[in-house]
Amino acid sequence: MNRDDYDEIAEGIDYLAPVPDDVLCEVVTRDGLCFWAFDRDTMPDLSGEVDPDRALAAAACAGCSVIRECLELELRAAGAHTVGIWGALAEDDRREVHRVWKWRHVNRRARGDEPE
Ligand code: SF4
């Protein structure tokens, strides 16, 4: 992934900015695959992959219908301290997305397009 990828991912969840935390949480815990389709503790061992964290994120979240909502919720909840797999991204990638995501929020607030 590169800077353009992170920009694109952050832009792709802009539409979720007005959604309240509790609504996002309800949607993710209701529809997120890992909350009902499998046990997060029994995910495959992909340590032999070139990039195991990304491979695990892609495998674990494949087919989930709330990837964007999950990512938005995790960025709000954990911010730059995010760990594990959420929103189909490895934590290093999510931290990079968080930097762009935060910058986009700050700019929208400065323009008056988003409440404080
Ligand atoms: S995107 Fe991944 S971590 Fe998030 S709810 Fe879906 S399966 Fe779970």
Short mmCIF file of N, CA and C and ligand atoms in Angstrom, two decimals:
data_model
loop_
_atom_site.label_atom_id
_atom_site.label_comp_id
_atom_site.label_asym_id
_atom_site.label_seq_id
_atom_site.Cartn_x
_atom_site.Cartn_y
_atom_site.Cartn_z
N MET A 1 0.84 -1.20 0.00
CA MET A 1 0.00 0.00 0.00
C MET A 1 0.87 1.24 0.00
N ASN A 2 0.34 2.30 -0.57
CA ASN A 2 1.08 3.55 -0.58
C ASN A 2 0.16 4.71 -0.16
N ARG A 3 0.71 5.89 -0.20
CA ARG A 3 -0.03 7.08 0.24
C ARG A 3 -1.36 7.23 -0.49
N ASP A 4 -1.37 6.98 -1.78
CA ASP A 4 -2.61 7.09 -2.56
C ASP A 4 -3.66 6.10 -2.06
N ASP A 5 -3.21 4.91 -1.71
CA ASP A 5 -4.16 3.91 -1.19
C ASP A 5 -4.78 4.40 0.12
N TYR A 6 -3.95 4.94 0.99
CA TYR A 6 -4.46 5.42 2.27
C TYR A 6 -5.43 6.59 2.07
N ASP A 7 -5.09 7.48 1.15
CA ASP A 7 -5.98 8.60 0.84
C ASP A 7 -7.33 8.09 0.34
N GLU A 8 -7.28 7.12 -0.54
CA GLU A 8 -8.51 6.58 -1.14
C GLU A 8 -9.38 5.89 -0.08
N ILE A 9 -8.74 5.14 0.80
CA ILE A 9 -9.50 4.45 1.85
C ILE A 9 -10.15 5.46 2.79
N ALA A 10 -9.39 6.47 3.20
CA ALA A 10 -9.94 7.49 4.11
C ALA A 10 -11.09 8.25 3.44
N GLU A 11 -10.91 8.61 2.19
CA GLU A 11 -11.98 9.31 1.46
C GLU A 11 -13.22 8.42 1.34
N GLY A 12 -13.00 7.13 1.20
CA GLY A 12 -14.10 6.20 1.02
C GLY A 12 -15.00 6.04 2.23
N ILE A 13 -14.55 6.52 3.40
CA ILE A 13 -15.40 6.42 4.58
C ILE A 13 -15.85 7.80 5.08
N ASP A 14 -15.61 8.84 4.28
CA ASP A 14 -16.07 10.18 4.64
C ASP A 14 -17.57 10.21 4.92
N TYR A 15 -18.33 9.45 4.14
CA TYR A 15 -19.79 9.49 4.26
C TYR A 15 -20.28 8.98 5.62
N LEU A 16 -19.40 8.30 6.35
CA LEU A 16 -19.80 7.76 7.66
C LEU A 16 -19.59 8.77 8.79
N ALA A 17 -18.97 9.89 8.50
CA ALA A 17 -18.66 10.87 9.54
C ALA A 17 -19.87 11.28 10.38
N PRO A 18 -21.05 11.49 9.77
CA PRO A 18 -22.20 11.92 10.60
C PRO A 18 -22.88 10.79 11.37
N VAL A 19 -22.48 9.56 11.14
CA VAL A 19 -23.15 8.43 11.79
C VAL A 19 -22.72 8.35 13.25
N PRO A 20 -23.65 8.33 14.18
CA PRO A 20 -23.28 8.26 15.61
C PRO A 20 -22.53 6.96 15.95
N ASP A 21 -21.69 7.04 16.97
CA ASP A 21 -20.91 5.87 17.40
C ASP A 21 -21.79 4.66 17.70
N ASP A 22 -22.89 4.89 18.42
CA ASP A 22 -23.70 3.74 18.82
C ASP A 22 -24.36 3.05 17.64
N VAL A 23 -24.67 3.82 16.60
CA VAL A 23 -25.26 3.22 15.40
C VAL A 23 -24.20 2.38 14.68
N LEU A 24 -23.01 2.93 14.55
CA LEU A 24 -21.92 2.18 13.91
C LEU A 24 -21.65 0.89 14.68
N CYS A 25 -21.59 1.00 15.98
CA CYS A 25 -21.30 -0.16 16.82
C CYS A 25 -22.38 -1.23 16.65
N GLU A 26 -23.62 -0.81 16.61
CA GLU A 26 -24.71 -1.76 16.45
C GLU A 26 -24.62 -2.48 15.10
N VAL A 27 -24.35 -1.72 14.05
CA VAL A 27 -24.27 -2.30 12.70
C VAL A 27 -23.10 -3.30 12.62
N VAL A 28 -21.95 -2.90 13.15
CA VAL A 28 -20.77 -3.76 13.03
C VAL A 28 -20.93 -5.04 13.85
N THR A 29 -21.43 -4.91 15.08
CA THR A 29 -21.57 -6.11 15.90
C THR A 29 -22.72 -6.99 15.42
N ARG A 30 -23.68 -6.41 14.74
CA ARG A 30 -24.79 -7.21 14.21
C ARG A 30 -24.41 -7.92 12.91
N ASP A 31 -23.69 -7.20 12.02
CA ASP A 31 -23.46 -7.74 10.68
C ASP A 31 -22.02 -8.15 10.40
N GLY A 32 -21.09 -7.80 11.27
CA GLY A 32 -19.69 -8.15 11.03
C GLY A 32 -19.48 -9.65 11.06
N LEU A 33 -18.84 -10.16 10.03
CA LEU A 33 -18.63 -11.61 9.94
C LEU A 33 -17.97 -12.19 11.18
N CYS A 34 -16.97 -11.50 11.69
CA CYS A 34 -16.21 -12.07 12.81
C CYS A 34 -17.01 -12.09 14.10
N PHE A 35 -18.16 -11.43 14.11
CA PHE A 35 -18.98 -11.45 15.32
C PHE A 35 -19.96 -12.62 15.35
N TRP A 36 -20.06 -13.32 14.21
CA TRP A 36 -20.99 -14.45 14.23
C TRP A 36 -20.59 -15.61 13.33
N ALA A 37 -19.74 -15.37 12.32
CA ALA A 37 -19.45 -16.43 11.36
C ALA A 37 -18.27 -17.30 11.77
N PHE A 38 -17.34 -16.76 12.56
CA PHE A 38 -16.20 -17.58 12.98
C PHE A 38 -15.62 -16.99 14.25
N ASP A 39 -14.75 -17.77 14.84
CA ASP A 39 -14.11 -17.38 16.08
C ASP A 39 -12.79 -16.68 15.76
N ARG A 40 -12.67 -15.42 16.20
CA ARG A 40 -11.45 -14.67 15.90
C ARG A 40 -10.21 -15.35 16.49
N ASP A 41 -10.39 -16.19 17.50
CA ASP A 41 -9.25 -16.85 18.13
C ASP A 41 -8.76 -18.07 17.35
N THR A 42 -9.52 -18.47 16.35
CA THR A 42 -9.12 -19.66 15.60
C THR A 42 -8.81 -19.31 14.15
N MET A 43 -8.32 -18.13 13.92
CA MET A 43 -7.99 -17.73 12.56
C MET A 43 -6.74 -18.48 12.09
N PRO A 44 -6.61 -18.66 10.77
CA PRO A 44 -5.48 -19.45 10.26
C PRO A 44 -4.13 -18.82 10.57
N ASP A 45 -3.13 -19.67 10.69
CA ASP A 45 -1.76 -19.19 10.91
C ASP A 45 -1.16 -18.84 9.55
N LEU A 46 -0.98 -17.58 9.30
CA LEU A 46 -0.43 -17.13 8.02
C LEU A 46 0.97 -16.54 8.22
N SER A 47 1.65 -17.00 9.27
CA SER A 47 2.96 -16.45 9.58
C SER A 47 3.98 -16.72 8.48
N GLY A 48 3.70 -17.69 7.60
CA GLY A 48 4.62 -17.98 6.51
C GLY A 48 4.45 -17.06 5.32
N GLU A 49 3.40 -16.25 5.34
CA GLU A 49 3.16 -15.32 4.23
C GLU A 49 4.21 -14.21 4.23
N VAL A 50 4.41 -13.60 3.08
CA VAL A 50 5.37 -12.50 2.97
C VAL A 50 4.95 -11.36 3.90
N ASP A 51 3.65 -11.09 3.92
CA ASP A 51 3.12 -10.02 4.77
C ASP A 51 1.96 -10.60 5.57
N PRO A 52 2.26 -11.32 6.67
CA PRO A 52 1.22 -12.07 7.38
C PRO A 52 0.09 -11.22 7.93
N ASP A 53 0.37 -10.03 8.40
CA ASP A 53 -0.70 -9.20 8.96
C ASP A 53 -1.71 -8.80 7.88
N ARG A 54 -1.20 -8.39 6.75
CA ARG A 54 -2.11 -8.04 5.65
C ARG A 54 -2.85 -9.27 5.12
N ALA A 55 -2.15 -10.40 5.04
CA ALA A 55 -2.79 -11.62 4.56
C ALA A 55 -3.90 -12.05 5.51
N LEU A 56 -3.65 -11.94 6.79
CA LEU A 56 -4.66 -12.33 7.78
C LEU A 56 -5.85 -11.39 7.73
N ALA A 57 -5.59 -10.11 7.59
CA ALA A 57 -6.69 -9.14 7.50
C ALA A 57 -7.54 -9.41 6.28
N ALA A 58 -6.89 -9.68 5.16
CA ALA A 58 -7.64 -9.95 3.93
C ALA A 58 -8.45 -11.23 4.07
N ALA A 59 -7.86 -12.26 4.67
CA ALA A 59 -8.56 -13.54 4.81
C ALA A 59 -9.70 -13.45 5.81
N ALA A 60 -9.44 -12.80 6.93
CA ALA A 60 -10.43 -12.76 8.01
C ALA A 60 -11.66 -11.94 7.62
N CYS A 61 -11.46 -10.88 6.87
CA CYS A 61 -12.55 -9.95 6.59
C CYS A 61 -13.16 -10.14 5.21
N ALA A 62 -12.66 -11.11 4.45
CA ALA A 62 -13.19 -11.32 3.10
C ALA A 62 -14.68 -11.60 3.16
N GLY A 63 -15.44 -10.86 2.41
CA GLY A 63 -16.88 -11.08 2.34
C GLY A 63 -17.69 -10.37 3.40
N CYS A 64 -17.03 -9.70 4.31
CA CYS A 64 -17.78 -8.97 5.36
C CYS A 64 -18.50 -7.78 4.72
N SER A 65 -19.71 -7.57 5.12
CA SER A 65 -20.53 -6.51 4.51
C SER A 65 -20.38 -5.16 5.21
N VAL A 66 -19.62 -5.12 6.29
CA VAL A 66 -19.52 -3.85 7.03
C VAL A 66 -18.05 -3.43 7.22
N ILE A 67 -17.24 -3.67 6.23
CA ILE A 67 -15.81 -3.35 6.33
C ILE A 67 -15.62 -1.85 6.57
N ARG A 68 -16.30 -1.03 5.84
CA ARG A 68 -16.12 0.42 5.99
C ARG A 68 -16.62 0.90 7.36
N GLU A 69 -17.75 0.40 7.77
CA GLU A 69 -18.28 0.79 9.08
C GLU A 69 -17.33 0.34 10.20
N CYS A 70 -16.79 -0.85 10.04
CA CYS A 70 -15.84 -1.39 11.03
C CYS A 70 -14.59 -0.52 11.10
N LEU A 71 -14.08 -0.13 9.94
CA LEU A 71 -12.89 0.71 9.91
C LEU A 71 -13.17 2.07 10.56
N GLU A 72 -14.29 2.68 10.21
CA GLU A 72 -14.63 3.98 10.80
C GLU A 72 -14.73 3.88 12.32
N LEU A 73 -15.39 2.84 12.79
CA LEU A 73 -15.56 2.66 14.23
C LEU A 73 -14.22 2.48 14.93
N GLU A 74 -13.36 1.69 14.34
CA GLU A 74 -12.05 1.45 14.96
C GLU A 74 -11.18 2.71 14.95
N LEU A 75 -11.25 3.49 13.88
CA LEU A 75 -10.48 4.73 13.83
C LEU A 75 -10.95 5.70 14.90
N ARG A 76 -12.26 5.74 15.12
CA ARG A 76 -12.79 6.60 16.19
C ARG A 76 -12.38 6.08 17.57
N ALA A 77 -12.52 4.77 17.76
CA ALA A 77 -12.34 4.20 19.10
C ALA A 77 -10.87 4.12 19.51
N ALA A 78 -10.03 3.69 18.61
CA ALA A 78 -8.63 3.44 18.98
C ALA A 78 -7.67 4.44 18.36
N GLY A 79 -8.07 5.08 17.30
CA GLY A 79 -7.21 6.06 16.66
C GLY A 79 -5.86 5.48 16.26
N ALA A 80 -4.81 6.22 16.56
CA ALA A 80 -3.47 5.79 16.18
C ALA A 80 -2.99 4.60 16.99
N HIS A 81 -3.71 4.25 18.05
CA HIS A 81 -3.31 3.13 18.91
C HIS A 81 -3.99 1.83 18.51
N THR A 82 -4.56 1.81 17.34
CA THR A 82 -5.28 0.64 16.88
C THR A 82 -4.37 -0.57 16.77
N VAL A 83 -4.88 -1.72 17.19
CA VAL A 83 -4.13 -2.97 17.08
C VAL A 83 -5.05 -4.07 16.57
N GLY A 84 -4.45 -5.11 16.02
CA GLY A 84 -5.22 -6.24 15.55
C GLY A 84 -5.77 -6.03 14.16
N ILE A 85 -6.81 -6.79 13.86
CA ILE A 85 -7.42 -6.74 12.54
C ILE A 85 -8.81 -6.16 12.65
N TRP A 86 -9.00 -5.06 11.98
CA TRP A 86 -10.32 -4.43 11.89
C TRP A 86 -10.42 -3.77 10.53
N GLY A 87 -11.61 -3.80 9.97
CA GLY A 87 -11.82 -3.11 8.70
C GLY A 87 -10.99 -3.65 7.56
N ALA A 88 -10.64 -4.92 7.63
CA ALA A 88 -9.88 -5.60 6.56
C ALA A 88 -8.49 -5.01 6.36
N LEU A 89 -7.98 -4.37 7.38
CA LEU A 89 -6.64 -3.79 7.27
C LEU A 89 -5.76 -4.25 8.43
N ALA A 90 -4.50 -4.41 8.13
CA ALA A 90 -3.51 -4.66 9.18
C ALA A 90 -3.31 -3.37 9.97
N GLU A 91 -2.81 -3.52 11.19
CA GLU A 91 -2.72 -2.33 12.05
C GLU A 91 -1.79 -1.24 11.50
N ASP A 92 -0.71 -1.62 10.85
CA ASP A 92 0.18 -0.61 10.28
C ASP A 92 -0.54 0.21 9.22
N ASP A 93 -1.32 -0.47 8.39
CA ASP A 93 -2.07 0.24 7.36
C ASP A 93 -3.14 1.12 7.99
N ARG A 94 -3.80 0.60 9.04
CA ARG A 94 -4.85 1.40 9.68
C ARG A 94 -4.29 2.65 10.33
N ARG A 95 -3.07 2.56 10.86
CA ARG A 95 -2.46 3.75 11.45
C ARG A 95 -2.19 4.81 10.37
N GLU A 96 -1.78 4.36 9.21
CA GLU A 96 -1.56 5.31 8.10
C GLU A 96 -2.88 5.92 7.65
N VAL A 97 -3.91 5.08 7.56
CA VAL A 97 -5.24 5.61 7.19
C VAL A 97 -5.71 6.59 8.24
N HIS A 98 -5.43 6.30 9.51
CA HIS A 98 -5.87 7.19 10.58
C HIS A 98 -5.29 8.59 10.43
N ARG A 99 -4.03 8.68 10.03
CA ARG A 99 -3.42 10.01 9.85
C ARG A 99 -4.19 10.82 8.80
N VAL A 100 -4.54 10.19 7.71
CA VAL A 100 -5.27 10.88 6.64
C VAL A 100 -6.69 11.17 7.10
N TRP A 101 -7.32 10.18 7.73
CA TRP A 101 -8.70 10.30 8.23
C TRP A 101 -8.81 11.49 9.19
N LYS A 102 -7.86 11.60 10.12
CA LYS A 102 -7.87 12.68 11.09
C LYS A 102 -7.68 14.03 10.40
N TRP A 103 -6.78 14.09 9.47
CA TRP A 103 -6.53 15.32 8.72
C TRP A 103 -7.79 15.75 7.97
N ARG A 104 -8.51 14.80 7.39
CA ARG A 104 -9.74 15.12 6.66
C ARG A 104 -10.80 15.68 7.61
N HIS A 105 -10.90 15.10 8.81
CA HIS A 105 -11.87 15.62 9.80
C HIS A 105 -11.51 17.04 10.22
N VAL A 106 -10.23 17.27 10.51
CA VAL A 106 -9.78 18.60 10.93
C VAL A 106 -10.11 19.63 9.85
N ASN A 107 -9.86 19.29 8.61
CA ASN A 107 -10.15 20.22 7.51
C ASN A 107 -11.64 20.50 7.37
N ARG A 108 -12.44 19.47 7.51
CA ARG A 108 -13.90 19.68 7.40
C ARG A 108 -14.40 20.58 8.53
N ARG A 109 -13.87 20.37 9.74
CA ARG A 109 -14.27 21.22 10.87
C ARG A 109 -13.81 22.65 10.65
N ALA A 110 -12.64 22.83 10.11
CA ALA A 110 -12.12 24.18 9.85
C ALA A 110 -12.99 24.91 8.82
N ARG A 111 -13.55 24.16 7.88
CA ARG A 111 -14.42 24.75 6.86
C ARG A 111 -15.85 24.92 7.35
N GLY A 112 -16.15 24.37 8.53
CA GLY A 112 -17.50 24.42 9.06
C GLY A 112 -18.40 23.36 8.47
N ASP A 113 -17.83 22.38 7.81
CA ASP A 113 -18.62 21.31 7.20
C ASP A 113 -18.91 20.16 8.16
N GLU A 114 -18.34 20.22 9.36
CA GLU A 114 -18.53 19.14 10.32
C GLU A 114 -18.54 19.77 11.71
N PRO A 115 -19.49 19.38 12.55
CA PRO A 115 -19.54 19.94 13.90
C PRO A 115 -18.32 19.50 14.71
N GLU A 116 -17.97 20.35 15.71
CA GLU A 116 -16.84 20.02 16.60
C GLU A 116 -17.17 18.81 17.42
S1 SF4 B 1 -14.41 -5.94 8.69
FE1 SF4 B 1 -13.33 -7.71 9.56
S2 SF4 B 1 -12.95 -7.15 11.71
FE2 SF4 B 1 -14.55 -5.79 10.92
S3 SF4 B 1 -16.52 -6.76 11.44
FE3 SF4 B 1 -15.96 -7.40 9.37
S4 SF4 B 1 -14.88 -9.34 9.65
FE4 SF4 B 1 -14.90 -8.30 11.63
#
